[in-house]
Coordinates of C-alpha atoms and ligand atoms in Angstrom, one line a residue:
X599 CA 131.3 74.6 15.1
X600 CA 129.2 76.7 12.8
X601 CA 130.1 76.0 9.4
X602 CA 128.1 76.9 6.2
X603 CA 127.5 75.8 2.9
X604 CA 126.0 78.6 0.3
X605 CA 125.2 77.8 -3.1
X606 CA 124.8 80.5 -5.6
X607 CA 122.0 80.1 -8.5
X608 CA 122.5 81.5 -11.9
X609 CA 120.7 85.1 -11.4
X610 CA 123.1 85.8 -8.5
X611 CA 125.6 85.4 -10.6
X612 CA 124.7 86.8 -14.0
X613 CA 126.9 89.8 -13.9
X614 CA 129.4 91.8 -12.2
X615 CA 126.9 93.6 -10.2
X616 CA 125.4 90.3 -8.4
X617 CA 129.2 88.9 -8.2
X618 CA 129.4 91.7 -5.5
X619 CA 126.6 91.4 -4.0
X620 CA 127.1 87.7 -3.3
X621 CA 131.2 88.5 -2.0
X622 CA 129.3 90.8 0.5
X623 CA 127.2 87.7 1.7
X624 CA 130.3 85.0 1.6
X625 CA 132.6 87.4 3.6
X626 CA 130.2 88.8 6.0
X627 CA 130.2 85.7 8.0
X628 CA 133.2 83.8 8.2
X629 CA 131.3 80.5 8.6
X630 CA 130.6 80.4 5.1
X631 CA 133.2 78.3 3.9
X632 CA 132.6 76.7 1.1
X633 CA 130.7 78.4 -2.2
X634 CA 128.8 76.6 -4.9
X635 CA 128.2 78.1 -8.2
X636 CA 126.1 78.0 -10.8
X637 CA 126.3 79.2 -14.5
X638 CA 125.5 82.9 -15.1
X639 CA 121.6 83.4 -15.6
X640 CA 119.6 85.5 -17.1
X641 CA 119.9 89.3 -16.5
X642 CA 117.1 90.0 -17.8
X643 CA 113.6 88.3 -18.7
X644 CA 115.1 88.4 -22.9
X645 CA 118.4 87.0 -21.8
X646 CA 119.4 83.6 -22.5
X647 CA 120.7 81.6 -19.9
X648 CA 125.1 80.6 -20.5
X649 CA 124.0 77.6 -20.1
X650 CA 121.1 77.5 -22.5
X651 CA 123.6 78.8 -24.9
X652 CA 126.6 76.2 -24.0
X653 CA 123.5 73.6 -25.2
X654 CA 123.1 75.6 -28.6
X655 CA 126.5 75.5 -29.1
X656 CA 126.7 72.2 -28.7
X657 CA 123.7 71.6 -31.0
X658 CA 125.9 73.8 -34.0
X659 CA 128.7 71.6 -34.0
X660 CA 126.1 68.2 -34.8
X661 CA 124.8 70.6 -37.4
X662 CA 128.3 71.2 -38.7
X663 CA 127.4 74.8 -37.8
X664 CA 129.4 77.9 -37.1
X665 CA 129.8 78.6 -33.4
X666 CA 132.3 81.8 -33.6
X667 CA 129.5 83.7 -33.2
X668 CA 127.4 82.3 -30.5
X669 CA 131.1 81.3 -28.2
X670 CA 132.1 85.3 -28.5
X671 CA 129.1 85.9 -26.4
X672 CA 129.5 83.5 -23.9
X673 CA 133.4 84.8 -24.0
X674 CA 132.0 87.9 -23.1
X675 CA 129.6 87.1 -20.7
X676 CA 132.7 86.1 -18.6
X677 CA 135.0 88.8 -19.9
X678 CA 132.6 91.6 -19.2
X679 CA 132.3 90.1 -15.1
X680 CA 136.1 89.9 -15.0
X681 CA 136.3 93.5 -16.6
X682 CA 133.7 94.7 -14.6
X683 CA 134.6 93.3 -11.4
X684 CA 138.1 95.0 -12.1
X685 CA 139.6 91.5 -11.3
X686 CA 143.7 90.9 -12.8
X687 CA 142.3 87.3 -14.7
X688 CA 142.6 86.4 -18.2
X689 CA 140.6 83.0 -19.1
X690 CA 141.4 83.5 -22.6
X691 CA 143.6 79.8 -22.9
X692 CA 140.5 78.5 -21.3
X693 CA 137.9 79.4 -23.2
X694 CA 140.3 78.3 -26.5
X695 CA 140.3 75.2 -24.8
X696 CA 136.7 75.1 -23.9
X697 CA 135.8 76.2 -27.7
X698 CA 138.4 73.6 -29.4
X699 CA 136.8 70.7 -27.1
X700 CA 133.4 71.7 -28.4
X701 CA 134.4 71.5 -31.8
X702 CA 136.0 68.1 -31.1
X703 CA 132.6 66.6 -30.3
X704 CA 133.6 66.4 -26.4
X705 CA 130.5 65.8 -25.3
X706 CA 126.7 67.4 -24.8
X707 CA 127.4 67.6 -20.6
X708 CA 131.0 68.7 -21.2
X709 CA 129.8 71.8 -23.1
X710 CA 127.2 72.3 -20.7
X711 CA 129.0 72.0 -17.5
X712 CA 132.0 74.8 -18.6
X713 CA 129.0 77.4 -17.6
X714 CA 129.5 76.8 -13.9
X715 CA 133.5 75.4 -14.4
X716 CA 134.5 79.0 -15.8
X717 CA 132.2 80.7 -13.1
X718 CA 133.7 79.3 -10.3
X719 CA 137.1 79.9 -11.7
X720 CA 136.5 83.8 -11.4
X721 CA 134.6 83.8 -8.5
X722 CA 137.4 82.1 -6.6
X723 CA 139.3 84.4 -7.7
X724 CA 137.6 87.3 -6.6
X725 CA 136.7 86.0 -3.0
X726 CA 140.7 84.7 -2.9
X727 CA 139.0 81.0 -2.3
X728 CA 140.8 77.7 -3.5
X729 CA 139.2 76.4 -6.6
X730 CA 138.3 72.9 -6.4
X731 CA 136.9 71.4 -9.4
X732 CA 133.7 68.9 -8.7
X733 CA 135.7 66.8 -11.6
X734 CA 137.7 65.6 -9.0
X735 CA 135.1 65.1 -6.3
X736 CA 132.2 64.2 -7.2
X737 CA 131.6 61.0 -9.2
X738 CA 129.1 58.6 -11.1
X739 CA 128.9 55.3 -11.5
X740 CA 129.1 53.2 -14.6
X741 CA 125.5 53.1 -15.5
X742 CA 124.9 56.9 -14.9
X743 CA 123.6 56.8 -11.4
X744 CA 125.3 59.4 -8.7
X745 CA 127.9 57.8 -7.0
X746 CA 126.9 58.9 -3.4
X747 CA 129.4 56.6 -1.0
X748 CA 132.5 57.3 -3.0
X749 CA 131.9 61.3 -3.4
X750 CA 131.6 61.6 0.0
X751 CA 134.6 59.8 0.7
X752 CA 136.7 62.1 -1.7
X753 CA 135.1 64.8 -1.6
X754 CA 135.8 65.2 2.6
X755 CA 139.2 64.5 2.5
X756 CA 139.1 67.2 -0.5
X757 CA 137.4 70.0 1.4
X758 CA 139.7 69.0 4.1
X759 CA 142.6 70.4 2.6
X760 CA 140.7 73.6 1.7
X761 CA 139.4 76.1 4.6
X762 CA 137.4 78.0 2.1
X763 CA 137.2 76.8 -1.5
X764 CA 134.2 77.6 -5.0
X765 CA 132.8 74.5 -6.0
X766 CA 131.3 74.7 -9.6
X767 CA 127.8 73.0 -9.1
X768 CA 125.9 70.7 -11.6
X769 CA 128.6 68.4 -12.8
X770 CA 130.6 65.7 -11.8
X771 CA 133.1 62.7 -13.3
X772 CA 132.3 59.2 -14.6
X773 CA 134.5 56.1 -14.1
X774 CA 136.3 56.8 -17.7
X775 CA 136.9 60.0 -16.9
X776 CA 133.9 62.3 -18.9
X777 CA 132.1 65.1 -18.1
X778 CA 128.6 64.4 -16.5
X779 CA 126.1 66.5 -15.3
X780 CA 123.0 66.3 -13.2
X781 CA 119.6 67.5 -14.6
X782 CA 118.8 70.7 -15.3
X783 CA 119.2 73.0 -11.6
X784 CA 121.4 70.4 -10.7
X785 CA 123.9 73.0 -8.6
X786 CA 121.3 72.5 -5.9
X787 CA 122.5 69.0 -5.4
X788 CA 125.9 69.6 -5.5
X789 CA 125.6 71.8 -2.9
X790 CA 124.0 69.8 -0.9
X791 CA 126.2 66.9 -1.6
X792 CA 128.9 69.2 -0.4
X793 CA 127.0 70.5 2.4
X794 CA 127.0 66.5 3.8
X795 CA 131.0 66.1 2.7
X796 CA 131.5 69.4 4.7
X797 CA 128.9 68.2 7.6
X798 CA 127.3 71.7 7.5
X799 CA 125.7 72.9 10.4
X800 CA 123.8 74.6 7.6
X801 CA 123.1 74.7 3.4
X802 CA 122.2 78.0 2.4
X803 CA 120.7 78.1 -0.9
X804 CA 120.5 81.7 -2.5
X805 CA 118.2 82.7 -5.3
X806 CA 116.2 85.1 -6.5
X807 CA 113.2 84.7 -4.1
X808 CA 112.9 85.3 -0.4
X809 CA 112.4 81.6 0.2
X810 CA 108.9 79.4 -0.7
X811 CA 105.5 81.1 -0.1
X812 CA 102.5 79.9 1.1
X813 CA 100.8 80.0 -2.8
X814 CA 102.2 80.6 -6.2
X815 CA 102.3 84.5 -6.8
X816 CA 101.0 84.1 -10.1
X817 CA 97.6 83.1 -8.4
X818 CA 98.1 84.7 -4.8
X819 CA 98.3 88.2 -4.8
X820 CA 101.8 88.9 -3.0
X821 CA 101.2 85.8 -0.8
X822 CA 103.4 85.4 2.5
X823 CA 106.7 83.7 2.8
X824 CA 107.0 80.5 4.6
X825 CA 109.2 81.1 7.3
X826 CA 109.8 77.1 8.3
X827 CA 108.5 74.3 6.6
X828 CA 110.1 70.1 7.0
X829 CA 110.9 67.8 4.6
X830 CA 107.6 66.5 4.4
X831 CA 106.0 68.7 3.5
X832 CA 108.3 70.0 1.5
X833 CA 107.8 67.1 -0.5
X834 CA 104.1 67.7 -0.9
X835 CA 104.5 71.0 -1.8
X836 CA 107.0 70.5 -4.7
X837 CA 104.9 67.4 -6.1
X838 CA 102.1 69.7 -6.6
X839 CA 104.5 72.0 -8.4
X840 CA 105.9 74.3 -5.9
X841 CA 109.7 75.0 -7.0
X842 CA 112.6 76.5 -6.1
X843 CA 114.9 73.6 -5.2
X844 CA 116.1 70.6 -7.3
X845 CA 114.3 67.7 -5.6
X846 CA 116.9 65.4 -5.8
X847 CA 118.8 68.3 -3.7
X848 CA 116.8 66.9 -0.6
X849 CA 117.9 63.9 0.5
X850 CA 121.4 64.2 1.4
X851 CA 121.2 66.9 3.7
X852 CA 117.6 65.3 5.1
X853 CA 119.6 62.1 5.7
X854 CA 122.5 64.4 7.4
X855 CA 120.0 66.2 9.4
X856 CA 121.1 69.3 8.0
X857 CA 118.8 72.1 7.3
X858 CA 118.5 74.2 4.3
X859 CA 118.2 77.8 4.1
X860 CA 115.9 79.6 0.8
X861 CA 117.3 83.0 1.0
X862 CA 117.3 86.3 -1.2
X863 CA 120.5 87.6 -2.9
X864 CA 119.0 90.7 -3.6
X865 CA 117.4 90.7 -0.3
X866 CA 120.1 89.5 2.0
X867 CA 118.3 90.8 5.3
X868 CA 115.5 88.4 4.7
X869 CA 115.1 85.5 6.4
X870 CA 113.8 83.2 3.9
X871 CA 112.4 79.4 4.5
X872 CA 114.3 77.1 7.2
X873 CA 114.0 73.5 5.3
X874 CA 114.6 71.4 8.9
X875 CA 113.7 67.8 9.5
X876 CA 111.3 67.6 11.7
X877 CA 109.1 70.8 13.9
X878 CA 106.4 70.4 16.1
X879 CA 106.1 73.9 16.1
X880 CA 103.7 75.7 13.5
X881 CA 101.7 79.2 14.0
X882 CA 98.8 78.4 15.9
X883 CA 97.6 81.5 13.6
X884 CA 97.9 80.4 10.1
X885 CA 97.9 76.6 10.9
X886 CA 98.7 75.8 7.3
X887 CA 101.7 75.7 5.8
X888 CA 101.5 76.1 2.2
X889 CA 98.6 75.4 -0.2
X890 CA 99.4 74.5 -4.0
X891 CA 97.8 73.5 -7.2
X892 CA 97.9 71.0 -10.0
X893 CA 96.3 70.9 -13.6
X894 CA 95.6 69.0 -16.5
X895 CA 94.6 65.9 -14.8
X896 CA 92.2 63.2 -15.5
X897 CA 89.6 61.0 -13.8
X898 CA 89.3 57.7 -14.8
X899 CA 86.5 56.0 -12.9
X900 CA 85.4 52.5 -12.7
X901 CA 82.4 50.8 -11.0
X902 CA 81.9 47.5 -9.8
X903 CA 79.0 46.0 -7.6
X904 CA 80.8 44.4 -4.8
X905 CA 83.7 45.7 -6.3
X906 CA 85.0 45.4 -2.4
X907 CA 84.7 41.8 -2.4
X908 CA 86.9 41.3 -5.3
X909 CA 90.5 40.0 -4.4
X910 CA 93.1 41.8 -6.9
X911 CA 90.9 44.3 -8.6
X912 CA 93.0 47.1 -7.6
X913 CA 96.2 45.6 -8.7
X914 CA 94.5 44.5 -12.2
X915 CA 93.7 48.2 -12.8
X916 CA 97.0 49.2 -11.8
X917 CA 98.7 47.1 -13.4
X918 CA 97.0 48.4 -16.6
X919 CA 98.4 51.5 -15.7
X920 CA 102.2 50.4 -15.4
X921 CA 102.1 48.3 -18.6
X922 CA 100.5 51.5 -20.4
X923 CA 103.7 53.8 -18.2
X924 CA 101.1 55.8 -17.1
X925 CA 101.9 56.9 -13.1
X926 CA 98.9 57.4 -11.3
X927 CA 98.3 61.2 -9.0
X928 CA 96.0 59.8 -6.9
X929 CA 93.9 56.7 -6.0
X930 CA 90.6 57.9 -3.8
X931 CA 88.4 55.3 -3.7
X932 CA 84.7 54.4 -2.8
X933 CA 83.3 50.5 -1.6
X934 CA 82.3 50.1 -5.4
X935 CA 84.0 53.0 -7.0
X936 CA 87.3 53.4 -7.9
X937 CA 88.9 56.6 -9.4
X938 CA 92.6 56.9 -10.2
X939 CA 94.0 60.2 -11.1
X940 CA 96.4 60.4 -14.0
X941 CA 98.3 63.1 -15.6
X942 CA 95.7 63.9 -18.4
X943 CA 99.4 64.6 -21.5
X944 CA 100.2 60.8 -20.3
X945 CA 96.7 59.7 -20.9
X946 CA 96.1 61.3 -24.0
X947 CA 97.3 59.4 -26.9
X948 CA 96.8 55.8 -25.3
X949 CA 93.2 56.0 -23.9
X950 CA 91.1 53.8 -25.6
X951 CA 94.2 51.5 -25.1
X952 CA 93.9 52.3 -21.7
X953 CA 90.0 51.3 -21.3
X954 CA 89.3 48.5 -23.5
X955 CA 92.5 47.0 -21.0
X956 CA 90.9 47.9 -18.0
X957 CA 87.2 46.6 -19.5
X958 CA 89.5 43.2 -19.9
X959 CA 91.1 43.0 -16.4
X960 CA 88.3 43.5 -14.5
X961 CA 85.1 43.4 -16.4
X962 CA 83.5 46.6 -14.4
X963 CA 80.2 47.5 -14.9
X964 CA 81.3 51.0 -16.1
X965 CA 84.4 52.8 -16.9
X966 CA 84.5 56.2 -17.7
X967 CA 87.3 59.5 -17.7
X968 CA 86.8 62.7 -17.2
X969 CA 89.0 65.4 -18.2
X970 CA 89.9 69.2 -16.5
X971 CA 90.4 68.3 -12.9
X972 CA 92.9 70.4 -10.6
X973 CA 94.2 69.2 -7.6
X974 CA 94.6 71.9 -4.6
X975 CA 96.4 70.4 -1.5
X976 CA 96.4 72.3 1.5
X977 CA 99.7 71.5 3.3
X978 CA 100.5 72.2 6.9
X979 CA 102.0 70.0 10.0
X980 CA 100.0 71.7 12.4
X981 CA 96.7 70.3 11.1
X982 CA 97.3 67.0 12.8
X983 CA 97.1 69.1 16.1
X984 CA 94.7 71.9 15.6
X985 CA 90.5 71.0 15.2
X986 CA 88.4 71.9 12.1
X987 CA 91.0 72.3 9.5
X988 CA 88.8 70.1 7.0
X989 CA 85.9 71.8 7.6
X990 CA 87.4 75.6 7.3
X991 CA 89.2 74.0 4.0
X992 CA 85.0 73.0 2.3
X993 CA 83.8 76.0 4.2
X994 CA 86.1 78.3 2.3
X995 CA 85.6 76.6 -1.2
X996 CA 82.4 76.3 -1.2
X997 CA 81.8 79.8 0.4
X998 CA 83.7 80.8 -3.1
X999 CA 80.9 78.5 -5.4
X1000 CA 83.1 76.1 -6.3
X1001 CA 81.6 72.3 -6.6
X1002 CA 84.6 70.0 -4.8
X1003 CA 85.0 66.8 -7.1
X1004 CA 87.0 65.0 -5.3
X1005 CA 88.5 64.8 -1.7
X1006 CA 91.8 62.9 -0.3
X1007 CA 93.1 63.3 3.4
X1008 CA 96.4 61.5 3.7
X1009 CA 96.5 59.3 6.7
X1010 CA 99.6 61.7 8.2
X1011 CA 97.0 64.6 8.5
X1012 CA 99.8 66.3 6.8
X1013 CA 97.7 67.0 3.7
X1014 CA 93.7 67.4 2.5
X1015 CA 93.8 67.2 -1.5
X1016 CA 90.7 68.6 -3.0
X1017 CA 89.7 68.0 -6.6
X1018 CA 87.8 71.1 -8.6
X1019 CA 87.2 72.4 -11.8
X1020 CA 90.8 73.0 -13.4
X1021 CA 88.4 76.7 -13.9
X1022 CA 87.7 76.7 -10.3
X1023 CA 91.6 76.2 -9.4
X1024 CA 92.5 80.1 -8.7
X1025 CA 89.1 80.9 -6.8
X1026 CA 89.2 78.1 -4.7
X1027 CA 93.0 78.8 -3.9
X1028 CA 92.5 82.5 -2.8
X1029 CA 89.4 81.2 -0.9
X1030 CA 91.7 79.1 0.9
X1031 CA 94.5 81.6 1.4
X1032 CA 91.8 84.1 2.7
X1033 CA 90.7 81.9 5.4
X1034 CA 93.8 81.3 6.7
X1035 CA 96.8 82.9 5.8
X1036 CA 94.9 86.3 5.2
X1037 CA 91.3 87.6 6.0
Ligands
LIG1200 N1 123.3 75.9 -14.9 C1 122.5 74.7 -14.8 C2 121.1 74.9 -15.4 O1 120.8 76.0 -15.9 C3 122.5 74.1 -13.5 C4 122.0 75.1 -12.4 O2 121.9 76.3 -12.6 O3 121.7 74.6 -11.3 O4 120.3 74.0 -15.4

């Protein structure tokens, strides 16, 4: 049986006018049954987010500040959709209930999470869905973690009562009975934790874009929307800073073998991205998938004579690393050489800690860090079966003069990293997109 998922973000429901836009999508296909929601968003690139301004008024009350202001506009944030929409709904006992809890120190997640509580409330209302409340579905454990086992349990026979019900995303219970919340874009995992519960054929995930693109617009002039794209490399993508979906919004539909669907809600007829598990096929044309970039890294690179010899010596260095809580980016290596690649904010305050350790641990005959390195990866499942990838990949950098500094092929052939310049990032990316996305 087809049977959908959507989840709402926060700029499809910032107002009235995107409240109808997105009751258009729900009822014009009767297989989306069950609707997540987020807070209301910006509506504009001044506006302030509800939930920004739940946070703030949170904040006030620590201060033993007034929040009569600040409350009346998130009142009317809601009031103005309810007016607006022309819906018969007065919320007015709940946000005196919301407002009193708030000022009786109820908690930094319970202020938060009534942004995407009092949305749902009215957009069940105006689709005439049931309202189920992710307080009594979805759950946490003790020590904070998500409580994956026992939502699902609950939250099945839940939706099972329910044909077509609003789910308020981003929040769920602990054991005592508080108000959690996920991190920040956290209705993307609710919605995919319902998507599982609901055993979606599909999760449809509606934003504000038409679904990832091959290279961050900010750097690729109008670059081209990835039509389908897997896990994987999903995964590569968002690590080097590609986003539009939580990443902890992945694994339980990947685990379900449900895919995901980036669309448009002010573009409905677009297709956006298909997030599936696993494709063989990939345009012969393009080849690549997606290409992305990372800055502010650092190089720190250590040299050893018969450094290949030595039992442990990458361990030593790493474990300098972990004891300094500094994750390593990347670990390309030579036969004497060894370079790690860290996040150059983590470095900074603790290097000299950081080298005069290493110097200690293994005794290298130098040890050195370089600062200003980007890291490009070129991402794309159809490199493993198509010949000369790598070599387009050099030919178009260094057709663009830029000096590589680094290279990294994982072993999956899903992925070349190159290292550059963090100067050289945006030439060598539109190099790249030229040669294969467009000449
Ligand atoms: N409203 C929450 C946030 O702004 C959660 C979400 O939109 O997914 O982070």
């Amino acid at each position: 049986m087809d049977m959908k998922v959507v989840k709402f973000g926060g700029s499809s429901l910032a107002d009235a006018e995107h409240f109808r836009r997105v009751a258009e999508i729900v009822k014009s296909d009767p297989s989306r049954h069950y609707v997540v929601a987020s807070a209301p968003g910006k509506r504009s690139s001044s506006d302030t987010k509800v939930t920004d301004m739940l946070y703030q008024c949170y904040e006030k009350v620590r201060n033993r500040e007034d929040i009569t202001e600040i409350f009346g506009a998130i009142a009317e944030r809601y009031n103005s959709i309810i007016r607006e929409l022309g819906l018969d709904f007065d919320i007015g006992g709940e946000l005196d209930y919301i407002k009193n809890a708030i000022l009786h120190h109820s908690g930094r997640d319970f202020a938060a999470s009534r942004g995407e509580y009092l949305n749902s409330l009215i957009l069940a209302k105006y689709l005439g869905f049931a309202f189920l409340d992710a307080e009594s579905a979805v759950f946490f454990r003790e020590n904070g973690s998500f409580d994956e086992e026992k939502t699902n349990e609950e939250l099945r026979a839940e939706l099972a009562t329910r044909p077509y019900a609003v789910i308020p995303g981003f929040y769920g219970v602990m054991p005592n009975g508080t108000i959690k919340t996920f991190s920040r874009g956290g209705s993307d995992i609710t919605g995919s934790i319902v998507a599982r519960a609901a055993e979606a054929s599909l999760y449809e995930n509606w934003t504000d874009v038409s679904g990832f693109l091959t290279a961050d617009p900010r750097v690729v002039k109008n670059p081209r929307p990835i039509r389908t794209v897997t896990y994987r490399e999903l995964r590569e993508l968002s690590y080097m800073g590609a986003t539009v979906l939580h990443e902890d919004a992945i694994f339980p539909v990947r685990n379900a073998g449900i895919p995901i669907n980036i669309r448009n809600t002010n573009e409905p007829d677009a297709e956006g991205t298909m997030i599936v598990s696993a494709t063989g096929e990939y345009d012969p044309e393009t080849v690549i998938t997606g290409i992305a970039g990372k800055r502010g890294l650092s190089v720190i690179t250590i040299e050893k004579d018969m450094m290949n010899a030595e039992i442990g010596f990458g361990r030593r260095v790493l474990e300098v690393l972990e004891e300094n809580d500094i994750s390593f980016e990347h670990l390309p290596s030579g036969v004497d050489t060894m370079s790690v690649v860290v996040s150059t904010a983590a470095l900074d305050d603790r290097r000299e800690r950081v080298l005069t350790a290493i110097q200690r641990a293994v005794r290298p005959d130098s040890v050195v860090t370089e600062d200003g390195l980007a890291l490009l990866a070129v991402v794309g499942r159809g490199m493993v079966k198509s010949k000369g990838t790598a070599a387009r990949v050099f030919g178009a950098i260094s057709g663009a003069g830029v000096n590589i500094r680094m290279i990294d092929q994982g072993s999956s052939e899903l992925n070349i990293i190159v290292g550059v310049e963090e100067s050289d990032l945006n030439v060598a990316m539109n190099a790249i997109y030229r040669e294969f996305v467009k000449k």
